[in-house]
């Protein structure tokens, strides 16, 4: 049943690739691939079937992947969570004489939740885990999220600055009486002081690192909150000038480059790690692809994605496996491999014909007719990396649009003039066309 049918739960937004949209400060805790949500007492509440359950610090999000719809159960409404159990597990005779369908359903773990619903009524619902998963781990993290009450937390106030030192007061190290280094005991005492000083410096360094990490997380949450505010305010201010809209777009891109607030990890996603990683990657590469003209090298994506994930780095194998899963899901991006072996990520709307038209326009300029074009020239025109520009030039050569010249200076590509020559009369020079333009440029250069 689609998540839209369960209108007694608040709706939740999803991204273009089907990932749940998290609010500011919300972090994923765990995932269960296949669950049902059933009412225990009130049968008027519509159940949810076959959903992906995402536990966050704020909600339980039930995502129905076929319909790309989602419903969220706020953890603030959970009054009590009961440990997972199986139905009829206490009565083996009942399970023995029951039908096979009911027997199989009774083997599923159930997590019962007592929730409060408006207006001032209480309901009991059950999360039925219909897949093989570590339900005890999920339940433990559910209790941790409920007890943490992250939805009530506010940014911590900055610590008060230390009181200024009184005038004329000497530093503590100047007041301390230094014992003279005399004999073996003095050497041992000096060595002990050195070790204590090093230990204190190391402790201070780790405290500074922890403070930096906590501040970095707060800055990422603040950046995400500002970006969401900009996105919600943009349609309302459509009458603003182009310069203001451009500055807002630049600000959104800058805030997105700060990092991913809740990266998918093996600890939170479990068996769904590569699937959820591929969906999060599809959402992430949208803006870099727009800036790069619809295509970006896989190596560049690896660097950008790991930079955004912070300390939760992924391996090249994980990235490649996540990209290969795009063939099985409906996302607007795809993985492409050129004949040379170079792998890129591009949008499904990317057109090679448009790239070929720009390359031919460059190759038909007078200077290019005489000297040809290099991958660097094409990279400057297309606004992409030289390695990708070379792949486009080789691809245009395979299509018969360009000819290649290999010299000690490297590769040079010329427009293919053989298409302009009449095979029946190869010695006749046409007074028009590309071949005539090439002869005119060659004669002028002599």
Short mmCIF file of C-alpha atoms in Angstrom, two decimals:
data_model
loop_
_atom_site.label_atom_id
_atom_site.label_comp_id
_atom_site.label_asym_id
_atom_site.label_seq_id
_atom_site.Cartn_x
_atom_site.Cartn_y
_atom_site.Cartn_z
CA UNK A 1 0.00 0.00 0.00
CA UNK A 2 1.32 3.45 -0.92
CA UNK A 3 2.45 5.77 1.83
CA UNK A 4 -0.07 8.31 0.59
CA UNK A 5 -2.90 6.12 1.93
CA UNK A 6 -1.72 6.50 5.53
CA UNK A 7 -2.96 10.07 5.85
CA UNK A 8 -3.00 9.80 9.64
CA UNK A 9 0.79 10.25 9.52
CA UNK A 10 2.54 13.48 8.44
CA UNK A 11 3.94 13.38 4.92
CA UNK A 12 7.72 13.42 4.39
CA UNK A 13 9.60 14.89 1.44
CA UNK A 14 11.93 12.81 -0.73
CA UNK A 15 14.71 13.78 -3.12
CA UNK A 16 14.77 13.19 -6.88
CA UNK A 17 16.56 9.88 -6.32
CA UNK A 18 14.14 8.72 -3.60
CA UNK A 19 16.12 9.55 -0.46
CA UNK A 20 14.26 11.17 2.48
CA UNK A 21 14.90 14.89 2.91
CA UNK A 22 16.26 15.56 6.38
CA UNK A 23 15.58 18.74 8.32
CA UNK A 24 18.27 20.92 9.85
CA UNK A 25 20.16 18.98 12.52
CA UNK A 26 18.48 15.66 11.66
CA UNK A 27 20.82 12.67 11.28
CA UNK A 28 20.18 9.11 10.11
CA UNK A 29 20.62 6.41 12.76
CA UNK A 30 19.61 3.12 11.14
CA UNK A 31 17.78 1.58 8.18
CA UNK A 32 15.51 -1.45 7.78
CA UNK A 33 14.91 -2.52 4.17
CA UNK A 34 11.40 -4.01 4.39
CA UNK A 35 8.86 -3.29 7.13
CA UNK A 36 5.12 -2.91 7.62
CA UNK A 37 3.34 -0.51 9.95
CA UNK A 38 0.13 -1.98 11.38
CA UNK A 39 -2.38 -0.59 13.89
CA UNK A 40 -2.81 -2.85 16.90
CA UNK A 41 -6.25 -1.69 18.08
CA UNK A 42 -7.76 0.96 15.82
CA UNK A 43 -8.45 -0.76 12.50
CA UNK A 44 -9.60 2.51 10.94
CA UNK A 45 -5.95 3.53 10.60
CA UNK A 46 -4.61 2.49 7.19
CA UNK A 47 -1.53 0.26 7.42
CA UNK A 48 1.70 0.67 5.47
CA UNK A 49 3.14 -2.27 3.52
CA UNK A 50 6.58 -2.94 2.11
CA UNK A 51 8.32 0.26 3.18
CA UNK A 52 11.92 1.18 3.75
CA UNK A 53 12.20 2.41 7.35
CA UNK A 54 14.73 5.12 8.11
CA UNK A 55 15.36 5.92 11.76
CA UNK A 56 16.65 9.44 12.27
CA UNK A 57 17.31 11.53 15.33
CA UNK A 58 13.88 13.16 14.89
CA UNK A 59 11.54 10.74 13.08
CA UNK A 60 10.69 7.30 11.84
CA UNK A 61 10.39 7.74 8.06
CA UNK A 62 8.45 5.08 6.11
CA UNK A 63 9.48 5.32 2.45
CA UNK A 64 7.41 3.49 -0.17
CA UNK A 65 9.99 3.20 -2.94
CA UNK A 66 7.72 2.21 -5.90
CA UNK A 67 5.50 5.29 -5.45
CA UNK A 68 8.28 7.61 -4.22
CA UNK A 69 6.06 8.67 -1.30
CA UNK A 70 6.95 8.81 2.38
CA UNK A 71 5.34 9.30 5.77
CA UNK A 72 7.05 10.37 8.96
CA UNK A 73 6.30 9.43 12.56
CA UNK A 74 7.86 12.04 14.89
CA UNK A 75 9.72 10.49 17.80
CA UNK A 76 8.26 13.20 20.01
CA UNK A 77 4.89 11.43 19.75
CA UNK A 78 6.27 8.07 20.95
CA UNK A 79 5.15 7.55 24.55
CA UNK A 80 6.64 4.08 24.99
CA UNK A 81 8.47 1.54 22.83
CA UNK A 82 8.11 -2.16 23.63
CA UNK A 83 10.95 -4.63 22.93
CA UNK A 84 10.70 -6.71 19.73
CA UNK A 85 8.81 -9.98 19.95
CA UNK A 86 7.11 -12.58 17.76
CA UNK A 87 3.43 -13.42 17.90
CA UNK A 88 2.45 -16.85 19.26
CA UNK A 89 6.03 -17.51 20.32
CA UNK A 90 4.73 -18.38 23.78
CA UNK A 91 2.34 -21.08 22.44
CA UNK A 92 4.10 -23.64 20.22
CA UNK A 93 0.91 -25.72 19.81
CA UNK A 94 -0.95 -22.76 18.36
CA UNK A 95 1.81 -22.07 15.84
CA UNK A 96 1.95 -25.77 15.01
CA UNK A 97 -1.74 -26.06 14.01
CA UNK A 98 -1.98 -22.64 12.38
CA UNK A 99 -1.93 -22.14 8.63
CA UNK A 100 1.34 -21.68 6.79
CA UNK A 101 0.65 -18.03 5.93
CA UNK A 102 -0.22 -17.06 9.47
CA UNK A 103 2.69 -19.12 10.75
CA UNK A 104 5.12 -17.30 8.50
CA UNK A 105 3.73 -13.89 9.48
CA UNK A 106 3.96 -14.80 13.14
CA UNK A 107 7.70 -15.33 12.78
CA UNK A 108 8.26 -11.67 11.96
CA UNK A 109 9.58 -9.43 14.71
CA UNK A 110 7.17 -6.78 15.92
CA UNK A 111 8.11 -3.56 17.70
CA UNK A 112 5.03 -2.07 19.37
CA UNK A 113 4.89 1.70 19.84
CA UNK A 114 2.45 3.64 21.96
CA UNK A 115 2.03 7.04 20.31
CA UNK A 116 0.03 10.12 21.15
CA UNK A 117 -2.17 11.58 18.44
CA UNK A 118 -4.34 14.69 18.32
CA UNK A 119 -6.67 15.45 19.88
CA UNK A 120 -5.30 13.93 23.10
CA UNK A 121 -5.72 10.27 22.21
CA UNK A 122 -3.35 7.34 22.35
CA UNK A 123 -2.82 4.63 19.74
CA UNK A 124 -0.72 1.48 19.59
CA UNK A 125 0.99 0.60 16.32
CA UNK A 126 3.41 -2.18 15.44
CA UNK A 127 6.48 -2.10 13.21
CA UNK A 128 6.56 -5.53 11.56
CA UNK A 129 10.07 -6.37 10.31
CA UNK A 130 9.51 -8.69 7.32
CA UNK A 131 13.18 -8.98 6.37
CA UNK A 132 16.27 -10.50 7.87
CA UNK A 133 17.79 -7.76 10.00
CA UNK A 134 19.30 -7.21 13.42
CA UNK A 135 16.12 -5.98 15.11
CA UNK A 136 17.77 -5.70 18.53
CA UNK A 137 20.34 -3.21 17.18
CA UNK A 138 17.58 -1.17 15.56
CA UNK A 139 15.52 -1.17 18.75
CA UNK A 140 18.55 -0.09 20.80
CA UNK A 141 19.18 2.86 18.49
CA UNK A 142 15.50 3.73 18.56
CA UNK A 143 15.62 3.97 22.36
CA UNK A 144 18.80 6.05 22.16
CA UNK A 145 17.15 8.49 19.73
CA UNK A 146 14.02 8.78 21.90
CA UNK A 147 16.05 9.41 25.05
CA UNK A 148 18.37 11.90 23.35
CA UNK A 149 15.41 14.09 22.29
CA UNK A 150 17.52 15.81 19.63
CA UNK A 151 14.47 17.70 18.32
CA UNK A 152 14.43 19.76 21.51
CA UNK A 153 18.09 20.70 21.48
CA UNK A 154 19.17 24.27 20.77
CA UNK A 155 22.69 25.42 19.82
CA UNK A 156 24.84 25.59 22.87
CA UNK A 157 25.81 29.03 24.03
CA UNK A 158 29.38 30.07 23.63
CA UNK A 159 31.40 29.58 26.78
CA UNK A 160 32.12 32.67 28.80
CA UNK A 161 35.56 34.09 28.37
CA UNK A 162 37.98 33.62 31.16
CA UNK A 163 38.30 36.35 33.70
CA UNK A 164 41.11 38.78 32.90
CA UNK A 165 44.25 38.45 34.94
CA UNK A 166 44.65 41.03 37.63
CA UNK A 167 47.13 43.80 36.99
CA UNK A 168 50.58 43.01 38.24
CA UNK A 169 49.78 39.32 38.78
CA UNK A 170 52.58 37.05 37.65
CA UNK A 171 51.93 33.93 35.58
CA UNK A 172 51.62 30.67 37.48
CA UNK A 173 54.76 29.26 35.95
CA UNK A 174 56.71 32.29 37.21
CA UNK A 175 55.28 31.87 40.72
CA UNK A 176 56.16 28.17 40.88
CA UNK A 177 59.44 27.48 42.63
CA UNK A 178 61.79 25.61 40.35
CA UNK A 179 63.93 23.06 42.07
CA UNK A 180 67.55 22.93 40.98
CA UNK A 181 68.61 19.98 38.83
CA UNK A 182 71.16 18.26 41.04
CA UNK A 183 72.26 14.64 40.80
CA UNK A 184 70.28 11.64 39.60
CA UNK A 185 67.12 12.68 41.43
CA UNK A 186 67.19 16.06 39.68
CA UNK A 187 67.56 14.41 36.28
CA UNK A 188 64.64 12.03 37.04
CA UNK A 189 62.53 14.95 38.24
CA UNK A 190 63.29 16.92 35.08
CA UNK A 191 62.40 13.87 32.94
CA UNK A 192 59.11 13.44 34.82
CA UNK A 193 58.25 17.11 34.34
CA UNK A 194 58.97 16.74 30.62
CA UNK A 195 56.64 13.75 30.36
CA UNK A 196 53.90 15.54 32.32
CA UNK A 197 54.23 18.60 30.09
CA UNK A 198 54.01 16.46 26.95
CA UNK A 199 50.96 14.64 28.31
CA UNK A 200 49.26 17.93 29.15
CA UNK A 201 49.99 19.30 25.67
CA UNK A 202 48.57 16.14 24.08
CA UNK A 203 45.43 16.36 26.21
CA UNK A 204 44.95 20.02 25.28
CA UNK A 205 45.41 19.14 21.60
CA UNK A 206 42.71 16.46 21.75
CA UNK A 207 40.38 18.85 23.57
CA UNK A 208 40.93 21.43 20.83
CA UNK A 209 40.31 18.75 18.18
CA UNK A 210 37.05 17.68 19.83
CA UNK A 211 35.95 21.29 20.07
CA UNK A 212 36.82 21.82 16.41
CA UNK A 213 34.83 18.74 15.37
CA UNK A 214 31.79 19.83 17.36
CA UNK A 215 31.98 23.34 15.92
CA UNK A 216 32.37 21.91 12.41
CA UNK A 217 29.19 19.87 12.89
CA UNK A 218 27.34 22.94 14.14
CA UNK A 219 28.54 24.92 11.11
CA UNK A 220 27.33 22.18 8.75
CA UNK A 221 23.91 22.20 10.43
CA UNK A 222 23.79 26.00 10.22
CA UNK A 223 24.74 25.89 6.53
CA UNK A 224 22.00 23.36 5.82
CA UNK A 225 19.45 25.49 7.69
CA UNK A 226 20.45 28.61 5.73
CA UNK A 227 20.30 26.71 2.43
CA UNK A 228 16.78 25.42 3.16
CA UNK A 229 15.70 28.94 4.09
CA UNK A 230 17.07 30.29 0.81
CA UNK A 231 15.26 27.58 -1.13
CA UNK A 232 11.93 28.35 0.55
CA UNK A 233 12.32 32.13 0.07
CA UNK A 234 13.41 32.01 -3.57
CA UNK A 235 9.96 31.48 -5.19
CA UNK A 236 8.38 34.25 -3.09
CA UNK A 237 10.93 36.79 -4.28
CA UNK A 238 10.66 36.11 -8.00
CA UNK A 239 10.43 39.84 -8.80
CA UNK A 240 13.98 40.54 -7.59
CA UNK A 241 16.64 41.44 -10.11
CA UNK A 242 19.01 38.99 -11.78
CA UNK A 243 22.01 40.08 -9.72
CA UNK A 244 20.27 39.25 -6.43
CA UNK A 245 19.09 35.88 -7.76
CA UNK A 246 22.62 35.11 -8.94
CA UNK A 247 24.05 35.93 -5.52
CA UNK A 248 21.44 33.67 -3.88
CA UNK A 249 22.37 30.83 -6.22
CA UNK A 250 26.06 31.34 -5.43
CA UNK A 251 25.24 31.28 -1.72
CA UNK A 252 23.30 28.01 -2.10
CA UNK A 253 26.20 26.42 -3.99
CA UNK A 254 28.66 27.62 -1.33
CA UNK A 255 26.54 26.20 1.49
CA UNK A 256 26.19 22.89 -0.31
CA UNK A 257 29.98 22.65 -0.60
CA UNK A 258 30.31 22.78 3.20
CA UNK A 259 29.45 19.10 3.47
CA UNK A 260 26.80 16.40 3.86
CA UNK A 261 25.16 16.63 7.27
CA UNK A 262 24.09 12.98 7.46
CA UNK A 263 26.28 10.79 5.19
CA UNK A 264 25.25 7.19 4.56
CA UNK A 265 27.52 4.79 6.47
CA UNK A 266 27.79 1.02 6.78
CA UNK A 267 26.88 1.31 10.45
CA UNK A 268 23.56 3.06 9.82
CA UNK A 269 22.55 1.48 6.49
CA UNK A 270 23.78 -2.08 7.03
CA UNK A 271 22.90 -4.29 4.05
CA UNK A 272 21.41 -1.29 2.24
CA UNK A 273 24.73 0.60 2.31
CA UNK A 274 25.53 0.60 -1.41
CA UNK A 275 21.91 1.18 -2.44
CA UNK A 276 21.48 4.22 -0.19
CA UNK A 277 24.99 5.45 -1.03
CA UNK A 278 24.10 5.41 -4.74
CA UNK A 279 20.93 7.44 -4.09
CA UNK A 280 22.76 9.99 -1.93
CA UNK A 281 25.51 10.26 -4.56
CA UNK A 282 22.90 10.88 -7.28
CA UNK A 283 21.52 13.79 -5.26
CA UNK A 284 24.99 15.14 -4.52
CA UNK A 285 26.35 15.25 -8.10
CA UNK A 286 23.45 17.34 -9.39
CA UNK A 287 25.08 20.72 -8.75
CA UNK A 288 28.64 19.70 -9.82
CA UNK A 289 27.19 18.34 -13.07
CA UNK A 290 25.35 21.60 -13.74
CA UNK A 291 28.57 23.54 -13.26
CA UNK A 292 30.59 21.13 -15.45
CA UNK A 293 28.16 21.13 -18.37
CA UNK A 294 26.53 17.77 -17.71
CA UNK A 295 29.62 15.57 -17.44
CA UNK A 296 32.34 15.13 -14.81
CA UNK A 297 35.16 12.61 -14.40
CA UNK A 298 34.66 9.83 -11.88
CA UNK A 299 37.96 10.74 -10.20
CA UNK A 300 36.76 14.30 -9.61
CA UNK A 301 33.47 13.01 -8.18
CA UNK A 302 35.40 10.78 -5.79
CA UNK A 303 37.36 13.78 -4.46
CA UNK A 304 34.31 16.06 -4.18
CA UNK A 305 32.12 13.42 -2.53
CA UNK A 306 34.72 12.42 0.06
CA UNK A 307 35.40 16.07 0.84
CA UNK A 308 31.69 16.60 1.49
CA UNK A 309 31.47 13.47 3.68
CA UNK A 310 34.15 14.76 6.06
CA UNK A 311 35.56 11.92 8.17
CA UNK A 312 33.18 9.28 6.72
CA UNK A 313 35.35 8.52 3.68
CA UNK A 314 34.49 5.84 1.13
CA UNK A 315 36.76 3.66 -0.99
CA UNK A 316 36.97 3.82 -4.81
CA UNK A 317 35.37 0.35 -4.96
CA UNK A 318 32.36 1.59 -2.95
CA UNK A 319 31.98 4.58 -5.28
CA UNK A 320 32.15 2.40 -8.40
CA UNK A 321 29.64 -0.08 -7.01
CA UNK A 322 27.28 2.74 -6.03
CA UNK A 323 27.46 4.18 -9.55
CA UNK A 324 26.82 0.78 -11.13
CA UNK A 325 23.51 0.53 -9.19
CA UNK A 326 22.10 3.54 -11.08
CA UNK A 327 21.07 1.21 -13.91
CA UNK A 328 18.51 -0.44 -11.59
CA UNK A 329 16.95 2.73 -10.15
CA UNK A 330 15.30 5.77 -11.69
CA UNK A 331 17.83 8.58 -11.20
CA UNK A 332 18.70 11.43 -13.62
CA UNK A 333 22.42 10.50 -13.82
CA UNK A 334 24.39 7.60 -15.28
CA UNK A 335 27.89 6.12 -15.39
CA UNK A 336 29.59 6.18 -18.80
CA UNK A 337 32.80 4.54 -19.99
CA UNK A 338 34.67 5.81 -23.05
CA UNK A 339 36.51 3.52 -25.45
CA UNK A 340 39.81 4.54 -23.85
CA UNK A 341 38.61 3.31 -20.45
CA UNK A 342 37.97 6.74 -18.89
CA UNK A 343 34.84 6.69 -16.72
CA UNK A 344 32.63 9.71 -16.24
CA UNK A 345 29.31 10.59 -14.64
CA UNK A 346 26.85 12.44 -16.83
CA UNK A 347 23.21 13.45 -16.84
CA UNK A 348 20.82 11.35 -18.90
CA UNK A 349 19.86 14.48 -20.82
CA UNK A 350 23.46 15.09 -21.89
CA UNK A 351 23.72 15.20 -25.70
CA UNK A 352 26.93 14.36 -27.57
CA UNK A 353 25.53 16.08 -30.66
CA UNK A 354 25.55 19.43 -28.89
CA UNK A 355 29.19 18.87 -27.90
CA UNK A 356 30.08 17.87 -31.47
CA UNK A 357 28.44 21.04 -32.81
CA UNK A 358 30.55 23.22 -30.52
CA UNK A 359 33.70 21.31 -31.46
CA UNK A 360 32.98 21.67 -35.19
CA UNK A 361 32.33 25.39 -34.72
CA UNK A 362 35.74 25.68 -33.08
CA UNK A 363 37.48 23.54 -35.71
CA UNK A 364 36.09 25.64 -38.60
CA UNK A 365 37.66 28.87 -37.44
CA UNK A 366 40.44 30.16 -39.73
CA UNK A 367 43.22 29.59 -37.22
CA UNK A 368 41.94 26.08 -36.44
CA UNK A 369 41.73 25.24 -40.16
CA UNK A 370 45.41 26.05 -40.47
CA UNK A 371 46.84 24.68 -37.19
CA UNK A 372 44.12 22.37 -35.88
CA UNK A 373 42.85 22.24 -32.32
CA UNK A 374 44.34 20.58 -29.25
CA UNK A 375 42.56 19.04 -26.25
CA UNK A 376 43.44 22.19 -24.31
CA UNK A 377 41.68 24.36 -26.92
CA UNK A 378 38.58 22.19 -26.75
CA UNK A 379 38.70 22.16 -22.95
CA UNK A 380 38.75 25.97 -22.87
CA UNK A 381 35.78 26.17 -25.25
CA UNK A 382 33.70 23.47 -23.58
CA UNK A 383 34.63 24.50 -20.02
CA UNK A 384 35.73 21.00 -19.00
CA UNK A 385 38.96 19.22 -18.06
CA UNK A 386 41.49 18.53 -20.87
CA UNK A 387 41.22 14.77 -20.29
CA UNK A 388 37.46 14.87 -20.95
CA UNK A 389 37.97 17.21 -23.91
CA UNK A 390 40.36 14.70 -25.47
CA UNK A 391 37.73 11.96 -25.08
CA UNK A 392 35.18 14.14 -26.86
CA UNK A 393 37.65 14.82 -29.70
CA UNK A 394 38.39 11.11 -30.10
CA UNK A 395 34.68 10.39 -30.07
CA UNK A 396 34.12 13.01 -32.79
CA UNK A 397 36.92 11.37 -34.79
CA UNK A 398 35.15 8.00 -34.54
CA UNK A 399 32.02 9.68 -35.91
CA UNK A 400 33.97 10.92 -38.94
CA UNK A 401 33.76 14.58 -37.99
CA UNK A 402 37.46 15.18 -37.28
CA UNK A 403 40.84 13.89 -38.41
CA UNK A 404 43.74 13.36 -36.07
CA UNK A 405 47.35 14.38 -36.53
CA UNK A 406 49.93 12.97 -34.11
CA UNK A 407 53.21 14.88 -33.86
CA UNK A 408 55.95 15.42 -31.25
CA UNK A 409 53.83 18.35 -30.02
CA UNK A 410 50.95 16.00 -29.22
CA UNK A 411 47.52 15.47 -30.70
CA UNK A 412 46.05 17.98 -33.15
CA UNK A 413 42.58 17.59 -34.62
CA UNK A 414 41.39 19.01 -37.93
CA UNK A 415 37.96 19.15 -39.45
CA UNK A 416 37.32 16.24 -41.82
CA UNK A 417 37.55 17.65 -45.36
CA UNK A 418 37.14 14.29 -47.10
CA UNK A 419 33.38 14.70 -46.80
CA UNK A 420 33.68 17.85 -48.96
CA UNK A 421 35.52 16.15 -51.83
CA UNK A 422 33.57 14.71 -54.74
CA UNK A 423 34.83 11.16 -55.32
CA UNK A 424 33.88 11.37 -59.02
CA UNK A 425 35.81 14.59 -59.62
CA UNK A 426 38.50 15.00 -56.98
CA UNK A 427 40.44 17.69 -58.86
CA UNK A 428 37.61 20.16 -59.20
CA UNK A 429 37.73 22.92 -56.61
CA UNK A 430 34.36 24.16 -55.46
CA UNK A 431 34.03 27.93 -55.16
CA UNK A 432 32.22 27.54 -51.84
CA UNK A 433 32.04 25.28 -48.80
CA UNK A 434 34.46 24.21 -46.13
CA UNK A 435 37.06 22.83 -48.54
CA UNK A 436 37.22 26.21 -50.30
CA UNK A 437 37.62 27.98 -46.95
CA UNK A 438 40.48 25.65 -46.02
CA UNK A 439 42.29 26.35 -49.35
CA UNK A 440 41.82 30.11 -48.86
CA UNK A 441 43.35 29.97 -45.38
CA UNK A 442 46.24 27.81 -46.61
CA UNK A 443 46.96 30.19 -49.50
CA UNK A 444 46.79 33.24 -47.21
CA UNK A 445 49.31 31.72 -44.79
CA UNK A 446 51.98 31.30 -47.51
#
